[in-house]
Coordinates of C-alpha atoms in Angstrom, one line a residue:
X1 CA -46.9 214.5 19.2
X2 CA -45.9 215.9 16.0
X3 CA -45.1 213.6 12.6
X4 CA -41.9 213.3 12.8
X5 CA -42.0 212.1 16.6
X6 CA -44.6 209.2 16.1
X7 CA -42.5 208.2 13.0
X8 CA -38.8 208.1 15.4
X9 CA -41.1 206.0 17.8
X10 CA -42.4 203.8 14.9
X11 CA -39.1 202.9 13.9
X12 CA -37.9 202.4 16.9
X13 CA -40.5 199.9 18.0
X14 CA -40.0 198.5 15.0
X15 CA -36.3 197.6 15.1
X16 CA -36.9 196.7 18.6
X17 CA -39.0 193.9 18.3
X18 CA -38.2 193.1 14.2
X19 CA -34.5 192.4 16.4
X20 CA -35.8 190.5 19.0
X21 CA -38.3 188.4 16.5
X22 CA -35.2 187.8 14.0
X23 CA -33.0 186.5 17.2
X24 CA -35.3 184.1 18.3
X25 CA -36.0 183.2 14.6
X26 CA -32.5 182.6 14.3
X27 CA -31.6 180.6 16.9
X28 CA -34.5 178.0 16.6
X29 CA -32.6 177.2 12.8
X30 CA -30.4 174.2 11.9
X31 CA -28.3 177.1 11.0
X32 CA -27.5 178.6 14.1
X33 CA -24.8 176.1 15.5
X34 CA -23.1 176.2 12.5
X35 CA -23.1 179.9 12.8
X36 CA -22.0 179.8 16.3
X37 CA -19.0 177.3 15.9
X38 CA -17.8 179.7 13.2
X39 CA -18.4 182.3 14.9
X40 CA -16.1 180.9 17.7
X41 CA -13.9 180.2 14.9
X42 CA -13.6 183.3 14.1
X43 CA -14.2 185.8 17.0
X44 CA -11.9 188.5 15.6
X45 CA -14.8 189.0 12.8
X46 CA -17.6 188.3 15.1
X47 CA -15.7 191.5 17.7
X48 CA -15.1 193.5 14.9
X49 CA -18.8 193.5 13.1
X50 CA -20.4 193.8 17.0
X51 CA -18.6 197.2 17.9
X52 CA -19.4 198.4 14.3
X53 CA -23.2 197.8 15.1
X54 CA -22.8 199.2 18.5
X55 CA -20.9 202.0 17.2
X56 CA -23.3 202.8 14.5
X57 CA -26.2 202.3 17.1
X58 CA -24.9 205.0 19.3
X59 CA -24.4 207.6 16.2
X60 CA -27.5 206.7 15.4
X61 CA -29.6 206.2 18.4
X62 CA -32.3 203.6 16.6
X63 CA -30.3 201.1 16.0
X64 CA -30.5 198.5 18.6
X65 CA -26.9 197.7 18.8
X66 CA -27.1 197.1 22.3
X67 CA -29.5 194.3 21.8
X68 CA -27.0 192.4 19.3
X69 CA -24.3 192.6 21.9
X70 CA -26.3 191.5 24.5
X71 CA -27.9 188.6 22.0
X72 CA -24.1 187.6 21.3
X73 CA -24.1 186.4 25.2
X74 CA -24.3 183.0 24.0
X75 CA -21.7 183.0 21.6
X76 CA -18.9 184.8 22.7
X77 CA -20.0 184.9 27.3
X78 CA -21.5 187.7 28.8
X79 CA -17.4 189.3 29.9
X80 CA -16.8 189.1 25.9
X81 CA -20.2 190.0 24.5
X82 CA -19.5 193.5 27.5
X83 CA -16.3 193.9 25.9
X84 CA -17.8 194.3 22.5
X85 CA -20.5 196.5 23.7
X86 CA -17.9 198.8 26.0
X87 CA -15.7 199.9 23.1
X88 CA -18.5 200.4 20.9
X89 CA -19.8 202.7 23.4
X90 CA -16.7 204.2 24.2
X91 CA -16.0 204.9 20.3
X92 CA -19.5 206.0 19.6
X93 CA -19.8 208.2 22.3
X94 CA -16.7 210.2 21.7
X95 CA -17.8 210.2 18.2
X96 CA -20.8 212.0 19.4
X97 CA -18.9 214.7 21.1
X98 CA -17.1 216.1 18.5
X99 CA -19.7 216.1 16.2
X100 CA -21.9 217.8 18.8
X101 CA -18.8 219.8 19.5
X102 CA -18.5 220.7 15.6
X103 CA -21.7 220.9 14.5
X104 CA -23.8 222.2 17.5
X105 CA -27.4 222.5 17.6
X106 CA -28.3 222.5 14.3
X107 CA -27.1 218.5 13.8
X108 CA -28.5 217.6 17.5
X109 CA -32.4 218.9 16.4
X110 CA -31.4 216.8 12.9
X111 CA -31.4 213.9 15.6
X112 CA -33.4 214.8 18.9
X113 CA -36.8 216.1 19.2
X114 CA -37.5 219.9 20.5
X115 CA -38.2 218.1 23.7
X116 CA -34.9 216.3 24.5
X117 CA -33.2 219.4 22.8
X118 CA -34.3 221.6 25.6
X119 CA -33.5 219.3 28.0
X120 CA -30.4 219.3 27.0
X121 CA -30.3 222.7 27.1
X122 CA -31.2 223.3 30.7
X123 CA -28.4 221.2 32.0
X124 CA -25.7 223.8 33.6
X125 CA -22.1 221.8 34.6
X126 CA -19.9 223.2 36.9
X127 CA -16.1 223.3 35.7
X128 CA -15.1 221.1 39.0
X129 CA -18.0 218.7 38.5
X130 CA -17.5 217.5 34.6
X131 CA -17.0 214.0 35.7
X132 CA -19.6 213.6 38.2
X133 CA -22.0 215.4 36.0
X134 CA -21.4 213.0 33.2
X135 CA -21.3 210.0 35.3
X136 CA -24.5 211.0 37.1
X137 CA -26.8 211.8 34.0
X138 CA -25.8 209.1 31.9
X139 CA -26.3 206.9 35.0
X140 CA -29.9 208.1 35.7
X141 CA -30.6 209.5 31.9
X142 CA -30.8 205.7 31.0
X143 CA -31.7 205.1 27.2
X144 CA -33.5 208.4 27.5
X145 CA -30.9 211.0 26.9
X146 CA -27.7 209.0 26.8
X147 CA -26.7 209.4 23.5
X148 CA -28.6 213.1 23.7
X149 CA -26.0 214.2 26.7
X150 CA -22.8 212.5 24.4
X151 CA -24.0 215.0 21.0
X152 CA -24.5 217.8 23.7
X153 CA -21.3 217.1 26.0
X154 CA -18.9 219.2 23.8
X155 CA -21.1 221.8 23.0
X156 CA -21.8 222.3 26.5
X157 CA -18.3 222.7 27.4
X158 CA -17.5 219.5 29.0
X159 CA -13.4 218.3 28.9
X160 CA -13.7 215.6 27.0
X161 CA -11.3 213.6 28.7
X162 CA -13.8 214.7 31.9
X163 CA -16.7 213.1 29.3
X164 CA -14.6 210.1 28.7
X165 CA -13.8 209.4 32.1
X166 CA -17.6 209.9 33.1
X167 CA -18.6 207.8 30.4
X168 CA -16.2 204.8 31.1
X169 CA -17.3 204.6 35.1
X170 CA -21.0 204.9 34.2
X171 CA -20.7 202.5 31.4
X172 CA -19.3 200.1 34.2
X173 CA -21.5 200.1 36.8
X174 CA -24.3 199.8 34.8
X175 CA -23.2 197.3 31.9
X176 CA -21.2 194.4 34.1
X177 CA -24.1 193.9 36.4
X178 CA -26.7 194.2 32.9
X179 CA -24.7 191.7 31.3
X180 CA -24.1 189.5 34.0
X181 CA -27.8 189.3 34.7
X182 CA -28.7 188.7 31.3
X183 CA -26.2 185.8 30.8
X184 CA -28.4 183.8 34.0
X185 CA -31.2 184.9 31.8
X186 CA -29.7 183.3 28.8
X187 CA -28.8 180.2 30.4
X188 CA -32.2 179.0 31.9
X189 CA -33.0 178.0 28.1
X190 CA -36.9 178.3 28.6
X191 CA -39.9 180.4 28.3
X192 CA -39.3 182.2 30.9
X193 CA -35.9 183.8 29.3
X194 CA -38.0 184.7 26.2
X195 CA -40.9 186.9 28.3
X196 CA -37.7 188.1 30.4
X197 CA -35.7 189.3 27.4
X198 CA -38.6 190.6 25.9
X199 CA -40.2 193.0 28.9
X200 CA -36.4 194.6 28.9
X201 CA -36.4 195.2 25.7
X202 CA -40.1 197.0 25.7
X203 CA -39.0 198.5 29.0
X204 CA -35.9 199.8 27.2
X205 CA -38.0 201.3 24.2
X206 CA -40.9 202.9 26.5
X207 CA -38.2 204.6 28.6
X208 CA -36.6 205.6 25.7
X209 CA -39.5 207.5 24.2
X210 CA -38.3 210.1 26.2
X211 CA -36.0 211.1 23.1
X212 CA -38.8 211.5 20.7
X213 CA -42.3 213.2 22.5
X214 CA -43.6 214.6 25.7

């Protein structure tokens, strides 16, 4: 594992849990209803500052902007909280693609290891199969390579309306059901939702050391 790998990792886990440790921080102050009601109050701000976040998170893959969406489940409801965490996707990831597309390799090693960059490399799309191959490796890629495939989309080729549409069906299937589950999380109110939320968030960072070392 080279330096610059073990630091990636190291930052990650560290926004990772500083994010969850700040959350449950937060919400455990007097603060926190007041921040809620106005957040209520105001949900064209509160949308507008959580797709910036996730937007920024999948730019820059370690930011945890998926883990302020999912934390704004209480506020806003899990359809809502989705919402914000779709178009921030959505945006992000064709932001990706055209600056993979412009840029090329030499930004994607700026942000991937050698590792993930050969991945990405060996990946070979058939013309007739853009939007199944999109849909299929961002479905089974996971944290690992999602953002890694949405850099490397238009440099491999890929249509991006083919990317978009593949990135809009896998997004679905995978975030409804996510957020869904994690609002039953949310609601229990107990112990239990604390050790739940915080296993998928160390599940989510070991899988995602995939982007950073063998």
């Amino acid at each position: 594992m080279t330096k610059k790998e073990k630091k990636n990792l190291m930052l990650m886990g560290i926004l990772y849990v500083g994010s969850i440790a700040l959350y449950f921080w937060f919400v455990n102050t007097d603060f926190f209803p007041s921040f809620k009601a106005w957040s209520q109050q105001n949900v064209f701000i509160t949308i507008t500052v959580l797709i910036f976040v996730k937007i920024l998170g999948i730019v820059w893959p370690p930011l945890p902007g998926g883990l302020l969406t999912l934390g704004a489940i209480p506020i806003l409801g899990w359809p809502l909280a989705y919402a914000c965490d779709f178009v921030g996707s959505i945006i992000g990831s064709s932001i990706d693609f055209y600056i993979g597309k412009k840029y090329g390799d030499k930004f994607i090693r700026k942000i991937f290891d050698e590792t993930t960059f050969a991945r990405i490399h060996t990946i070979k799309v058939k013309k007739d199969k853009e939007i199944e191959a999109t849909f299929a490796l961002r479905l089974i890629g996971g944290n690992t390579i999602v953002e890694a495939i949405s850099y490397a989309a238009g440099h491999l080729g890929i249509k991006y309306s083919n990317f978009l549409i593949g990135t809009v069906l896998s997004h679905t299937v995978l975030g409804i059901p996510t957020y869904f589950l994690a609002d039953n999380i949310f609601s229990t109110n107990n112990l239990g939702f604390r050790m739940a939320l915080t296993i998928i968030a160390l599940t989510i960072l070991w899988k995602a050391k995939g982007r950073y070392f063998e």
